[in-house]
Coordinates of C-alpha atoms and ligand atoms in Angstrom, one line a residue:
R163 CA -76.0 -9.1 -13.8
A164 CA -73.6 -10.7 -11.4
K165 CA -74.4 -10.1 -7.8
R166 CA -71.7 -8.2 -5.9
D167 CA -70.2 -9.8 -2.8
P168 CA -70.9 -7.2 -0.2
A169 CA -67.8 -8.2 1.7
R170 CA -65.6 -7.3 -1.2
P171 CA -64.7 -3.6 -1.7
V172 CA -65.7 -2.1 -5.0
M173 CA -62.5 -1.4 -7.0
V174 CA -62.6 1.8 -9.0
F175 CA -59.8 2.0 -11.5
R176 CA -58.4 5.4 -12.0
P177 CA -55.6 6.3 -14.4
E178 CA -53.3 7.5 -11.6
M179 CA -53.5 4.0 -10.2
H180 CA -52.2 2.6 -13.4
V181 CA -49.2 4.9 -13.2
A182 CA -48.6 4.0 -9.6
A183 CA -48.8 0.3 -10.4
L184 CA -46.4 0.6 -13.3
R185 CA -43.9 2.5 -11.1
Q186 CA -44.2 -0.2 -8.5
L187 CA -43.6 -2.9 -11.1
Q188 CA -40.6 -1.2 -12.5
I189 CA -39.1 -0.5 -9.1
E190 CA -39.6 -4.1 -8.0
G191 CA -38.1 -5.4 -11.2
D192 CA -35.1 -3.1 -11.1
L193 CA -34.2 -2.9 -7.4
P194 CA -32.4 -6.3 -7.4
Q195 CA -30.0 -5.1 -10.1
A196 CA -29.5 -1.5 -8.8
A197 CA -26.3 -2.1 -6.9
R198 CA -24.6 -4.1 -9.7
R199 CA -25.6 -1.4 -12.2
G200 CA -23.9 1.3 -10.1
Q201 CA -27.2 3.1 -9.4
L202 CA -26.8 3.1 -5.6
R203 CA -24.7 5.5 -3.6
L204 CA -24.3 6.7 -0.1
V205 CA -24.5 10.2 1.2
Y206 CA -23.4 11.2 4.7
Q207 CA -25.1 13.6 7.1
P208 CA -22.9 15.0 9.9
I209 CA -24.0 14.6 13.6
V210 CA -22.8 17.7 15.5
D211 CA -22.3 19.1 19.0
L212 CA -25.1 21.6 19.1
Q213 CA -23.0 24.2 20.9
T214 CA -19.6 23.9 19.2
G215 CA -20.4 22.4 15.8
E216 CA -17.8 19.7 16.4
I217 CA -18.7 16.6 14.3
G218 CA -19.1 13.5 16.4
G219 CA -20.2 11.2 13.5
Y220 CA -21.9 10.8 10.2
E221 CA -25.0 8.9 9.3
A222 CA -24.8 7.0 6.0
L223 CA -28.0 7.3 3.9
L224 CA -28.7 5.3 0.8
R225 CA -29.7 6.9 -2.5
W226 CA -31.0 5.2 -5.7
Q227 CA -30.7 7.0 -8.9
H228 CA -33.0 5.2 -11.3
P229 CA -32.3 5.8 -15.0
Q230 CA -36.0 6.5 -15.9
L231 CA -37.6 7.4 -12.6
G232 CA -34.9 9.6 -11.2
A233 CA -34.2 9.6 -7.4
V234 CA -36.3 6.9 -5.7
P235 CA -36.4 7.6 -1.9
P236 CA -35.3 5.0 0.6
C237 CA -38.6 5.1 2.4
E238 CA -40.0 3.7 -0.9
F239 CA -37.4 1.1 -1.7
V240 CA -36.1 -0.1 1.6
P241 CA -39.4 -1.7 2.7
L242 CA -39.6 -3.2 -0.8
A243 CA -36.1 -4.7 -0.4
E244 CA -37.4 -6.3 2.8
E245 CA -40.4 -7.8 1.1
L246 CA -38.4 -9.0 -1.9
E247 CA -35.9 -10.6 0.6
I248 CA -33.0 -8.8 -0.9
I249 CA -32.4 -6.7 2.2
T250 CA -29.5 -8.9 3.4
E251 CA -27.5 -8.2 0.2
L252 CA -28.5 -4.5 0.1
G253 CA -27.6 -4.1 3.7
A254 CA -24.3 -5.7 3.3
F255 CA -23.6 -3.5 0.3
V256 CA -24.3 -0.4 2.4
L257 CA -22.2 -1.5 5.4
E258 CA -19.2 -2.5 3.2
E259 CA -19.4 0.7 1.1
A260 CA -19.6 2.9 4.2
C261 CA -16.9 1.2 6.2
R262 CA -14.6 1.2 3.2
T263 CA -15.1 4.9 2.6
F264 CA -14.4 5.8 6.2
Q265 CA -11.5 3.5 6.5
M266 CA -9.9 5.0 3.4
A267 CA -10.4 8.5 4.8
S268 CA -8.7 7.7 8.1
S269 CA -5.8 5.8 6.5
C270 CA -4.8 8.4 3.9
G271 CA -5.8 11.7 5.5
P272 CA -4.0 13.7 8.1
E273 CA -4.8 13.1 11.8
G274 CA -8.0 14.7 13.0
A275 CA -8.1 17.6 15.4
E276 CA -5.6 17.3 18.3
G277 CA -7.0 14.9 20.9
A278 CA -10.4 14.6 19.1
A279 CA -11.9 11.2 18.8
P280 CA -12.3 10.1 15.2
P281 CA -15.9 10.5 14.1
A282 CA -18.3 7.6 14.3
L283 CA -20.0 6.0 11.3
Q284 CA -23.7 5.4 11.8
V285 CA -25.4 2.9 9.5
N286 CA -29.1 2.2 9.3
V287 CA -30.1 -1.5 9.6
S288 CA -33.7 -2.5 8.8
T289 CA -35.6 -4.8 11.1
R290 CA -35.6 -7.8 8.9
Q291 CA -31.9 -7.4 8.2
F292 CA -31.1 -7.2 11.9
L293 CA -33.2 -10.3 12.7
R294 CA -31.9 -12.5 10.0
P295 CA -29.6 -15.2 11.6
G296 CA -26.0 -14.5 10.7
F297 CA -26.3 -10.7 10.7
A298 CA -23.6 -10.3 13.3
R299 CA -21.3 -12.6 11.3
T300 CA -21.8 -10.5 8.2
V301 CA -20.9 -7.3 10.2
Q302 CA -17.8 -9.0 11.5
R303 CA -16.8 -10.2 8.0
I304 CA -17.1 -6.7 6.7
L305 CA -15.1 -5.1 9.6
V306 CA -12.3 -7.6 8.9
R307 CA -12.4 -7.1 5.2
T308 CA -12.4 -3.3 5.4
G309 CA -10.2 -2.9 8.5
F310 CA -12.7 -0.4 9.9
P311 CA -12.6 -0.3 13.8
A312 CA -15.7 -1.9 15.3
G313 CA -15.8 0.8 18.0
R314 CA -16.5 3.5 15.5
L315 CA -19.4 1.6 13.9
H316 CA -22.8 2.5 15.3
L317 CA -25.7 0.6 14.0
E318 CA -29.1 2.3 13.9
I319 CA -32.1 0.0 14.5
T320 CA -35.7 0.9 15.2
E321 CA -37.6 -0.2 18.3
S322 CA -39.5 -2.8 16.2
A323 CA -36.2 -4.7 15.6
L324 CA -36.1 -5.4 19.4
I325 CA -39.7 -6.2 19.8
V326 CA -40.7 -8.5 16.9
D327 CA -38.5 -11.4 18.0
L328 CA -37.1 -11.0 21.5
D329 CA -34.8 -14.0 21.5
E330 CA -33.2 -13.3 18.1
A331 CA -32.8 -9.6 19.0
A332 CA -31.1 -10.5 22.3
R333 CA -28.8 -12.9 20.6
T334 CA -27.8 -10.5 17.8
L335 CA -27.3 -7.6 20.2
T336 CA -25.0 -9.7 22.4
E337 CA -23.0 -10.8 19.3
L338 CA -22.6 -7.3 18.0
R339 CA -21.6 -5.9 21.4
A340 CA -19.0 -8.6 21.7
L341 CA -17.6 -7.3 18.4
G342 CA -17.4 -3.8 20.0
V343 CA -20.1 -2.4 17.6
R344 CA -22.5 0.1 19.2
I345 CA -26.2 0.2 18.9
H346 CA -28.5 3.3 18.6
I347 CA -32.3 3.2 18.6
D348 CA -33.5 5.3 15.6
D349 CA -36.8 7.2 15.5
F350 CA -37.0 6.9 19.3
G351 CA -40.4 7.7 20.7
T352 CA -42.4 6.5 17.7
G353 CA -42.3 2.8 18.5
H354 CA -43.4 0.7 21.5
S355 CA -40.3 0.2 23.6
S356 CA -40.5 0.8 27.3
L357 CA -38.1 1.3 30.1
A358 CA -38.1 -2.4 30.7
F359 CA -37.0 -3.0 27.1
L360 CA -34.1 -0.5 27.3
H361 CA -33.1 -2.3 30.5
R362 CA -33.2 -5.8 28.9
F363 CA -31.5 -4.6 25.7
P364 CA -28.6 -2.4 26.6
V365 CA -28.0 0.1 23.8
D366 CA -25.5 3.0 23.4
G367 CA -27.7 5.8 22.1
L368 CA -31.2 7.1 21.3
K369 CA -32.1 9.2 18.3
V370 CA -35.1 11.3 19.1
D371 CA -37.5 11.2 16.1
R372 CA -37.7 14.3 13.9
A373 CA -41.5 14.6 14.6
F374 CA -40.9 15.6 18.2
I375 CA -38.1 18.1 17.2
A376 CA -40.3 19.7 14.6
R377 CA -42.9 20.5 17.2
L378 CA -40.5 21.8 19.8
G379 CA -41.6 25.3 20.8
E380 CA -45.0 24.7 19.3
D381 CA -46.5 22.2 21.7
A382 CA -45.5 21.6 25.3
V383 CA -46.0 17.8 25.1
S384 CA -43.1 17.5 22.5
A385 CA -40.8 19.5 24.8
K386 CA -41.8 17.3 27.8
L387 CA -41.2 14.2 25.8
V388 CA -37.7 15.3 24.7
E389 CA -36.9 16.3 28.2
T390 CA -38.0 12.8 29.4
V391 CA -35.9 11.0 26.9
L392 CA -32.9 13.1 28.0
L393 CA -33.5 12.2 31.6
L394 CA -33.9 8.6 30.7
A395 CA -30.7 8.7 28.7
R396 CA -28.8 10.2 31.6
T397 CA -30.1 7.5 33.9
L398 CA -29.1 4.8 31.5
D399 CA -25.9 6.5 30.6
V400 CA -26.5 6.5 26.8
D401 CA -26.1 9.2 24.2
V402 CA -29.0 11.2 22.7
I403 CA -29.0 12.6 19.2
A404 CA -31.9 14.9 18.1
E405 CA -32.9 14.3 14.5
G406 CA -34.2 16.8 11.9
I407 CA -33.1 20.1 13.5
E408 CA -34.1 22.8 11.0
T409 CA -34.2 26.0 12.9
R410 CA -32.1 27.9 15.5
V411 CA -35.1 28.0 17.8
Q412 CA -35.1 24.2 17.8
R413 CA -31.4 24.0 18.4
D414 CA -31.5 26.6 21.2
H415 CA -34.4 24.8 22.8
L416 CA -32.5 21.5 22.7
I417 CA -29.4 23.1 24.2
R418 CA -31.5 24.5 27.1
L419 CA -32.9 21.0 27.7
G420 CA -29.4 19.6 27.9
C421 CA -29.1 17.8 24.6
R422 CA -25.6 17.6 23.3
W423 CA -25.8 16.0 19.8
G424 CA -28.0 16.8 16.8
Q425 CA -28.4 16.4 13.1
G426 CA -30.5 18.3 10.6
Y427 CA -30.6 20.7 7.7
L428 CA -29.7 23.6 10.0
F429 CA -26.2 22.2 10.2
S430 CA -25.9 20.2 7.0
R431 CA -27.8 18.2 4.4
P432 CA -26.5 14.7 3.7
L433 CA -23.3 15.2 1.8
E434 CA -21.9 13.5 -1.3
V435 CA -18.9 11.3 -0.7
A436 CA -16.4 13.8 -2.1
D437 CA -17.6 16.5 0.3
T438 CA -17.7 14.0 3.2
L439 CA -14.1 13.0 2.5
A440 CA -13.1 16.7 2.3
L441 CA -14.7 17.3 5.7
L442 CA -13.0 14.2 7.2
H443 CA -9.7 15.5 6.0
A444 CA -10.2 19.0 7.2
S445 CA -8.2 19.4 10.4
S446 CA -10.9 21.2 12.5
G447 CA -13.5 18.5 12.3
A448 CA -16.2 21.0 13.1
L449 CA -19.0 22.6 11.1
A450 CA -18.7 26.4 11.4
G451 CA -22.2 27.1 10.3
P452 CA -24.1 30.4 9.7
Y453 CA -26.3 29.1 12.5
D454 CA -24.4 30.6 15.4
Ligands
C2E263 P1 -33.7 7.9 9.3 O1 -32.6 6.9 9.5 O2 -34.5 8.3 10.5 O3 -32.9 9.1 8.6 C1 -33.2 10.4 8.8 C2 -33.9 11.0 7.5 O4 -34.2 12.3 7.8 C3 -33.1 11.0 6.3 O5 -34.0 10.8 5.2 C4 -32.5 12.4 6.2 O6 -32.1 12.8 5.0 C5 -33.7 13.2 6.8 N1 -33.3 14.4 7.4 C6 -32.1 14.8 8.0 N2 -32.2 16.0 8.5 C7 -33.4 16.5 8.2 C8 -34.0 17.8 8.5 O7 -33.5 18.7 9.1 N3 -35.3 17.9 8.0 C9 -36.0 16.9 7.4 N4 -37.2 17.1 7.0 N5 -35.4 15.7 7.1 C10 -34.1 15.5 7.5 P2 -33.7 9.7 4.0 O8 -32.3 9.8 3.6 O9 -34.7 10.0 3.0 O10 -34.0 8.4 4.7 C11 -35.3 8.0 5.2 C12 -35.2 6.7 5.9 O11 -34.8 5.6 5.0 C13 -34.2 6.7 7.0 O12 -34.7 7.3 8.2 C14 -34.0 5.2 7.2 O13 -35.0 4.7 8.0 C15 -34.1 4.7 5.8 N6 -32.8 4.5 5.2 C16 -32.0 5.4 4.6 N7 -30.8 4.8 4.2 C17 -30.9 3.5 4.6 C18 -30.0 2.4 4.6 O14 -28.8 2.4 4.1 N8 -30.4 1.2 5.1 C19 -31.7 1.1 5.7 N9 -32.0 -0.1 6.2 N10 -32.5 2.1 5.8 C20 -32.1 3.3 5.3
MG264 MG1 -31.2 6.6 10.9
MG265 MG1 -34.2 8.4 12.3
MG266 MG1 -36.7 9.4 11.5

């Protein structure tokens, strides 16, 4: 009997591991072709003024409808796209598709509400995509090709994008800001950025992670944290968007804390492109929800 190396863990093979491994293999094999095969689409979730329901922007969220596996969530395939080194192509696809859709809406629809600023388009950018040299040039190329105004494009990056490679991050941020593109920190509060970081890397907005919003009203620490982020944002003169608002209690709490912008199922789920275009064309530009 072979002696077991005590340093090596014992692998117990269970049938469900086989299923998971097969799924993983299929996803890895199919992801590189997904865009070309028309399996990828974007949905758009409104970002609203918590008191008035006015829409300030939309966040583009990627969806993959796999012919056998059904909907594969982005938290599963985006990290894989980074590992497979196809995130540059995938990210460019998302940016171009989103900018094209929003540019089309503004050029063929009626003007928005009297005096209201046209809504922003928020696009998620993964850390590796952001840190790849040439990212800002890709963004510029897409803005030129689609005609979408740089000032309406807000890129969402996570704190790790700023921390992993300080020099590359600083360079890319400077290039993007020179284009007029704005930067928001996504999932704020879950990473490792500090006051010093926000000072060194000027950004335009912070998105408070859903985890803190979910616990609002349940634990005092979450409320304190949200309050601190709002204070910080006021000091730095940046916007704050609260993510994942699901209840009126959470919304009211955020209003009391002085938060203006929010996003969540209470207001709207992510919308298919046709519904997004209909909203963009509606003259009011506000979501009159059952929530007030
Ligand atoms: P994220 O950027 O923080 O996006 C917010 C996520 O919360 C989205 O999940 C959204 O559908 C979900 N959400 C919105 N409101 C609520 C709510 O009230 N309650 C709950 N429980 N969830 C809510 P989704 O679409 O599954 O995306 C997950 C993550 O995948 C995103 O987190 C983002 O990090 C990534 N992702 C999505 N699309 C893209 C993309 O085009 N590019 C990149 N690089 N990453 C993407
Ligand atoms: Mg996001
Ligand atoms: Mg987020
Ligand atoms: Mg989040």
